[in-house]
Coordinates of C-alpha atoms in Angstrom, one line a residue:
X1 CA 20.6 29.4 -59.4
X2 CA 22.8 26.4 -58.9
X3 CA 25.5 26.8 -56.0
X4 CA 28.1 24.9 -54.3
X5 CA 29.1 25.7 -50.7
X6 CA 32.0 24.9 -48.8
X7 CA 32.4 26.1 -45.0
X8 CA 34.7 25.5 -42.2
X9 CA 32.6 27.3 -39.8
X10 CA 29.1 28.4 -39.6
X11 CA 27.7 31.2 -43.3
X12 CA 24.9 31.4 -44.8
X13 CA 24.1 31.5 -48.5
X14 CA 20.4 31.5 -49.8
X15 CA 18.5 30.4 -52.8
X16 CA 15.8 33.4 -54.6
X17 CA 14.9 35.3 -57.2
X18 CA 18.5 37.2 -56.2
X19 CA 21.9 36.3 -55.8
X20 CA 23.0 37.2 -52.4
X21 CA 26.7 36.4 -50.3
X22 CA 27.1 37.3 -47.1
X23 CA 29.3 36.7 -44.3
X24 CA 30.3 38.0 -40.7
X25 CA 33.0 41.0 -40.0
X26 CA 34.8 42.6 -37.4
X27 CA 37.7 45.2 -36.9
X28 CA 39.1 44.1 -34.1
X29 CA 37.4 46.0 -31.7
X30 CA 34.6 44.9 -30.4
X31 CA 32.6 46.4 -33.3
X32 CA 30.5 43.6 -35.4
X33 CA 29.0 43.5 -38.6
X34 CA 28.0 41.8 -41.7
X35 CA 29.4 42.1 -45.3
X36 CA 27.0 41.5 -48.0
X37 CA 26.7 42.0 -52.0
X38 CA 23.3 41.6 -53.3
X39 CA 22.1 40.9 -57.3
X40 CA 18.7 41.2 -58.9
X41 CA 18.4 39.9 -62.4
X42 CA 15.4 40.2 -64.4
X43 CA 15.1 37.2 -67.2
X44 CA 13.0 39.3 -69.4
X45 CA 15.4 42.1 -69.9
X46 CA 19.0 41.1 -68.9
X47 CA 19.1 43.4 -66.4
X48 CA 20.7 42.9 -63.3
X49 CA 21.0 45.6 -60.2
X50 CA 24.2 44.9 -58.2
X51 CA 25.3 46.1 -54.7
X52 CA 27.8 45.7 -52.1
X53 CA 28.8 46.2 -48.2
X54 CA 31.9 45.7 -47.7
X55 CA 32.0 42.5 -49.5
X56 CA 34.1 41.7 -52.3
X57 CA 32.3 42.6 -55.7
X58 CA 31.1 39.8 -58.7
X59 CA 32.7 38.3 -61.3
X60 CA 31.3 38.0 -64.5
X61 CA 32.0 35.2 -67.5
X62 CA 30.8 36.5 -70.7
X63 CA 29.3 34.0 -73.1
X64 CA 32.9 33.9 -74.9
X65 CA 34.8 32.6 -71.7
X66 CA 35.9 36.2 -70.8
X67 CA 35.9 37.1 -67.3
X68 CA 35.7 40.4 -66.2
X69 CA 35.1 42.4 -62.4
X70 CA 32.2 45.0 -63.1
X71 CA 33.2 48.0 -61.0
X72 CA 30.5 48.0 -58.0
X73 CA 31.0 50.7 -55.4
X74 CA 31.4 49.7 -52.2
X75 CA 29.6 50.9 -49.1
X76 CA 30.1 49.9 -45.5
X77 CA 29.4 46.5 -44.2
X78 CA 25.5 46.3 -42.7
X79 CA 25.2 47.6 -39.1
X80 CA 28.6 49.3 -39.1
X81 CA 27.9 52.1 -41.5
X82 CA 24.5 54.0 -40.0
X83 CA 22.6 55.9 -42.5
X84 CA 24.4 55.5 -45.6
X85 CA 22.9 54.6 -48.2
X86 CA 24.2 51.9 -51.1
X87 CA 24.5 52.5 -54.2
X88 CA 23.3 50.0 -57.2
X89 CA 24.9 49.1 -60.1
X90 CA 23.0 48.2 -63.1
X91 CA 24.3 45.8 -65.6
X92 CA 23.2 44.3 -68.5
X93 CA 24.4 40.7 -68.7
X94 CA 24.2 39.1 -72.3
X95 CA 21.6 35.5 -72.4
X96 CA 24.6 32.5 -71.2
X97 CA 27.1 34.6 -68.9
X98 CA 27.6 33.4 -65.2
X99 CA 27.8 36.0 -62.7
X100 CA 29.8 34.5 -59.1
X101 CA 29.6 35.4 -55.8
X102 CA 31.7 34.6 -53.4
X103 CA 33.1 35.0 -49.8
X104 CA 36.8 36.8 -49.0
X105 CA 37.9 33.6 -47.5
X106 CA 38.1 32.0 -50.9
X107 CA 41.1 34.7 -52.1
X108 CA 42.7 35.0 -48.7
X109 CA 45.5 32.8 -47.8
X110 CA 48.8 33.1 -45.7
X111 CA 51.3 32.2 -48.9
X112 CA 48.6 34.8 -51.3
X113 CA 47.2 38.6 -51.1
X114 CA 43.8 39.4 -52.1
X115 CA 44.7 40.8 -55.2
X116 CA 46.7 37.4 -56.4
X117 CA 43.7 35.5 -55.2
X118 CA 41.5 37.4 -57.5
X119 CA 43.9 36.7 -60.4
X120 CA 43.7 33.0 -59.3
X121 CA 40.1 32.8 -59.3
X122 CA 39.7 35.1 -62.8
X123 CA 42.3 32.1 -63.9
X124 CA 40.4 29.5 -62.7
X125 CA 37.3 30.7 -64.2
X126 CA 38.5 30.9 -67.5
X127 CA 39.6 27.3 -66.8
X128 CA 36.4 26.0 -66.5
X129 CA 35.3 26.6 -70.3
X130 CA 31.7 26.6 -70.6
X131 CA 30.5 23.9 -67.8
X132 CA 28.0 23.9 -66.0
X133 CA 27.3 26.0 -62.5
X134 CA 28.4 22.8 -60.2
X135 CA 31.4 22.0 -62.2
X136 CA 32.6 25.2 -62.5
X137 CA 32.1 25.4 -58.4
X138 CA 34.2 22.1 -58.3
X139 CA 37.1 23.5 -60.4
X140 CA 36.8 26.9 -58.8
X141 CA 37.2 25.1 -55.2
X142 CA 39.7 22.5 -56.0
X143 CA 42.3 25.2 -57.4
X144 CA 41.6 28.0 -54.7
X145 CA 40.9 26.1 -51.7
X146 CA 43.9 26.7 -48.8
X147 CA 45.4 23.4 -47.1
X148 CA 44.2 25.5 -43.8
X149 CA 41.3 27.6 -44.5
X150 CA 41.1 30.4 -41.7
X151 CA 37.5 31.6 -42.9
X152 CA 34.0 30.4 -44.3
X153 CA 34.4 30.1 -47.7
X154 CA 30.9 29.9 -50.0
X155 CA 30.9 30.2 -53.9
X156 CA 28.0 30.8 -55.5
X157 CA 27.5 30.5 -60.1
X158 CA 24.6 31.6 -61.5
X159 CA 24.1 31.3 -65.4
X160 CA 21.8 34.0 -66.7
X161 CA 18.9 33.3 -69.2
X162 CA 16.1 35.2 -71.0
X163 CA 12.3 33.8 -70.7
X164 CA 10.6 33.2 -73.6
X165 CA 8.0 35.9 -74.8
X166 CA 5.4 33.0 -74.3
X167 CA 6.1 33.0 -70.4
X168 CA 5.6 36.4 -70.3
X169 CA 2.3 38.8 -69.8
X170 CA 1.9 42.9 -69.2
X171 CA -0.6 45.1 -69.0
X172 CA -0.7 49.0 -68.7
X173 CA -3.5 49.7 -66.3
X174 CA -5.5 53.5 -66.1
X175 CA -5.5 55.2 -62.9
X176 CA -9.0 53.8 -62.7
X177 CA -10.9 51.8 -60.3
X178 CA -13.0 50.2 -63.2
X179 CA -9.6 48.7 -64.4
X180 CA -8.9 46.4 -61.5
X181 CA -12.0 44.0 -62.9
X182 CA -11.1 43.7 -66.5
X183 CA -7.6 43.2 -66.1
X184 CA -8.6 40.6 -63.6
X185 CA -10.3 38.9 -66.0
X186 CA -7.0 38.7 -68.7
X187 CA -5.3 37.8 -66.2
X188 CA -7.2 34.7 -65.2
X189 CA -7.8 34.3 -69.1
X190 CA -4.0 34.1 -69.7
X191 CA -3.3 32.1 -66.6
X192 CA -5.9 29.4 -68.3
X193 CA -4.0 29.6 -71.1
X194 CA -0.3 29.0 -69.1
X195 CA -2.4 25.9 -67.6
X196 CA -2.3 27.0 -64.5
X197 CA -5.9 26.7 -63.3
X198 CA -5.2 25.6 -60.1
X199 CA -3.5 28.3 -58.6
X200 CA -6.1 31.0 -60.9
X201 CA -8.3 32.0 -58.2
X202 CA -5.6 32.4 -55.9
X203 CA -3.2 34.5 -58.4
X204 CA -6.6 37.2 -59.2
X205 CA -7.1 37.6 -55.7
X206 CA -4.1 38.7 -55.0
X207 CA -3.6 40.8 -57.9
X208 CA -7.0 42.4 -57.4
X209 CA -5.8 43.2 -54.1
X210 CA -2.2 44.7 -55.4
X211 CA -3.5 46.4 -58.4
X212 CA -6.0 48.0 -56.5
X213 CA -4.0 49.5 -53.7
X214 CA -1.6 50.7 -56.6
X215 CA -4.6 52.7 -57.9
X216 CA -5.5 54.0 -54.6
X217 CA -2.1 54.6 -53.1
X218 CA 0.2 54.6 -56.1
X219 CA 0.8 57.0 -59.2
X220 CA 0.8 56.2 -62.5
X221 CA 1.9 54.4 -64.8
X222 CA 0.9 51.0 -63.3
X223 CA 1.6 48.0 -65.1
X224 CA 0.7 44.2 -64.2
X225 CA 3.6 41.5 -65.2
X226 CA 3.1 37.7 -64.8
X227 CA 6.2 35.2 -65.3
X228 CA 5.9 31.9 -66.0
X229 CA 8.7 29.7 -64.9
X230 CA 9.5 27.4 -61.9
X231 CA 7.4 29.2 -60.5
X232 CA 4.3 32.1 -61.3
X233 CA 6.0 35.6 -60.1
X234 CA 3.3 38.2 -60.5
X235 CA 4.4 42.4 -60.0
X236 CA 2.4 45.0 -60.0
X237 CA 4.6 48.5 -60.4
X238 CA 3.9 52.0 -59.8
X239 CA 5.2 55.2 -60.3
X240 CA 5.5 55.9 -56.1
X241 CA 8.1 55.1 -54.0
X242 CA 6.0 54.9 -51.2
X243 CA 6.1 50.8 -50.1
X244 CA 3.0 49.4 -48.3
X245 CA 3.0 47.9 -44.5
X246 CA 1.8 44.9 -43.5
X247 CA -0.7 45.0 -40.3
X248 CA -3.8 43.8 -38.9
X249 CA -7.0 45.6 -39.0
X250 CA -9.2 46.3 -36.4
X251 CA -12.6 45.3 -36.5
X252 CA -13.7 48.8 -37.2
X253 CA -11.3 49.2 -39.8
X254 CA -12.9 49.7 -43.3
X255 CA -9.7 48.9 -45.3
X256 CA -6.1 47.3 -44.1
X257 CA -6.8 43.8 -45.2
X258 CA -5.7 43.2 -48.4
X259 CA -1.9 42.7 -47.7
X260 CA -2.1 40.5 -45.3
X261 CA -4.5 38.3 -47.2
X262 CA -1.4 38.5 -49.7
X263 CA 1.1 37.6 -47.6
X264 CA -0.9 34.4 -46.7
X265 CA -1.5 33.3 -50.4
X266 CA 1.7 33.7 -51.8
X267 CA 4.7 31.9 -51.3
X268 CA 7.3 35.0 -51.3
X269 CA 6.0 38.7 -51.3
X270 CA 8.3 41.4 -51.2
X271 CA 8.8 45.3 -52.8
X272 CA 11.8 46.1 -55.1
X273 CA 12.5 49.8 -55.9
X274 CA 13.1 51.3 -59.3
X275 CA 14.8 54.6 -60.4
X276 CA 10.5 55.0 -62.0
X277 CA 8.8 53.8 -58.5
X278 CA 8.6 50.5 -56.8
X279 CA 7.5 46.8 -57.9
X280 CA 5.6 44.8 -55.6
X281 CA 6.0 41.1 -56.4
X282 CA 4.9 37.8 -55.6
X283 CA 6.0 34.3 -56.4
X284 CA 3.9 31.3 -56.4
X285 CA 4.6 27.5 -57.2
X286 CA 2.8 26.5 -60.5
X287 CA 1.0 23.3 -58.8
X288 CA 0.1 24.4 -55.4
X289 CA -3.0 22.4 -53.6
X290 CA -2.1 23.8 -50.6
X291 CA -3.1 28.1 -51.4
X292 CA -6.4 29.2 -49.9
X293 CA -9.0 28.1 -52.8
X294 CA -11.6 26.6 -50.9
X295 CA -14.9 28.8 -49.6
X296 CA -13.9 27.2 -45.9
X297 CA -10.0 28.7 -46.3
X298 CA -10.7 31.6 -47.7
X299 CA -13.0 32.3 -44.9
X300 CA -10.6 31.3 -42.2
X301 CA -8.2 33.9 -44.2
X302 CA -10.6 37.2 -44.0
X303 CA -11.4 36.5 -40.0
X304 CA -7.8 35.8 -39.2
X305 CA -7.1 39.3 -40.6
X306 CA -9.1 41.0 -37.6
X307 CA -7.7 42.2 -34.8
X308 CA -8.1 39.4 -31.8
X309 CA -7.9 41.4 -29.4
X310 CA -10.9 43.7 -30.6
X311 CA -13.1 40.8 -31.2

């Protein structure tokens, strides 16, 4: 994702595998809060889950220079609206769009509403033909940005893309035990292939560990997926919406280990839900000398995940 940021006052904005713009809110009394709008796009199928608090929703450029606002309902901003939940939009954005995010400061303005600021930035947009994510940032900024700017203003483009079936790897795997081993072994096989034998004894330990607590504690179908891009993102889905917990065993403990020995290999961990189950992911630079392959780290690894205090 390629972004350009300007602020008058502290925001944050944040570089992953999602697109995610946030900023701070208040009514007025007392009562404090964050608005957020958070996107998940998957470069294998196009698809891309989309949901909001209380922040204003995307924009998307379609490859033909259209622009368009996909209708994402809105819920609360974060620590203002208790238990509700949020609900998710799925697109399906076509290989070359641009989906934008942006703060409200960018629309609002004393001499403009919000809803001539959105025509402004829909025009601006469309103004910016097909360049790339900075310049459309530059154009977007220079036509929309107030003399006085009363808020934070961040803009963030994104230009979607599909992998290529070569950077891409499943596997259904059986409900079995037995499965975990051979479906190691493709994986490591594949991985050779990729090129990537420096990280491979990193990347099947921790999928030995995942798929095997989605045998044990998930529901089928399970399926293994390894992405090769910038980086190596290996999921391991389930049929169970039941997510797992980090913690440290105790010494007595027979089990308990195997995500926190995750947690330390990877780069990024995390668990993504699905209307089918849940996804737990990883994401892992291609070249990394510095992931637990040695016998001596590896060992340091397995006794940090006792308990201390039980020692």
């Amino acid at each position: 994702m390629c972004s350009s940021v300007y602020r008058s006052a502290p925001c944050s904005s944040r570089r992953s595998r999602s697109g995610e713009c946030c900023g701070p809110w208040s009514n007025g009394d007392g009562i404090t809060g964050a608005t957020c709008l958070y996107a998940i796009y998957d470069p294998v199928t196009g698809a891309c889950g989309v949901a909001r608090a209380g922040h204003p929703g995307p924009v998307l450029v379609h490859p033909d220079g259209s622009v368009g606002f996909p209708h994402v309902p809105v819920a609360p901003p974060l620590g203002v609206g208790g238990t509700m939940p949020f609900e998710t939009t799925d697109l399906r954005l076509p290989e070359g769009s641009r989906l934008v995010l942006y703060t409200d400061g960018l629309l609002k303005d004393r001499d403009r509403d919000v809803d001539t600021g959105l025509e402004l930035l829909r025009t601006s947009l469309a103004a910016a033909g097909d360049r790339d994510a900075e310049a459309t940032c530059e154009t977007v900024i220079d036509t929309m940005l107030p003399e006085r700017a009363s808020d934070d203003i961040a803009l963030l483009v994104a230009r979607t893309r599909l992998l290529d079936p070569g950077q891409i790897a499943v596997w259904d795997v059986p409900a079995d035990p037995a499965a975990v081993a051979p479906v190691r072994a493709e994986c490591g096989a594949r991985l050779r292939e990729w090129g990537l034998e420096e990280i491979g004894y990193t990347t099947e330990l921790i999928l030995s560990e995942l798929i095997t607590n989605a045998v044990r504690y998930g529901s089928p179908p399970i399926r293994v997926r390894l992405l090769r891009d910038r980086s190596l993102i290996c999921e391991v889905s389930d049929g169970s919406s039941t997510s797992p917990h980090l913690r440290r065993a105790a010494t007595t403990d027979e089990g308990g280990r195997g995500l926190f020995l995750v947690a330390h290999l990877a780069h990024r961990w995390g668990t993504r839900y699905t209307p089918e189950g849940k996804v737990i992911w990883t994401e892992q630079p291609l070249h990394d000398g510095t992931a637990a392959t040695t016998g001596e780290s590896l060992a340091d690894l397995f006794l940090g995940a006792w308990d201390e205090t039980a020692l």
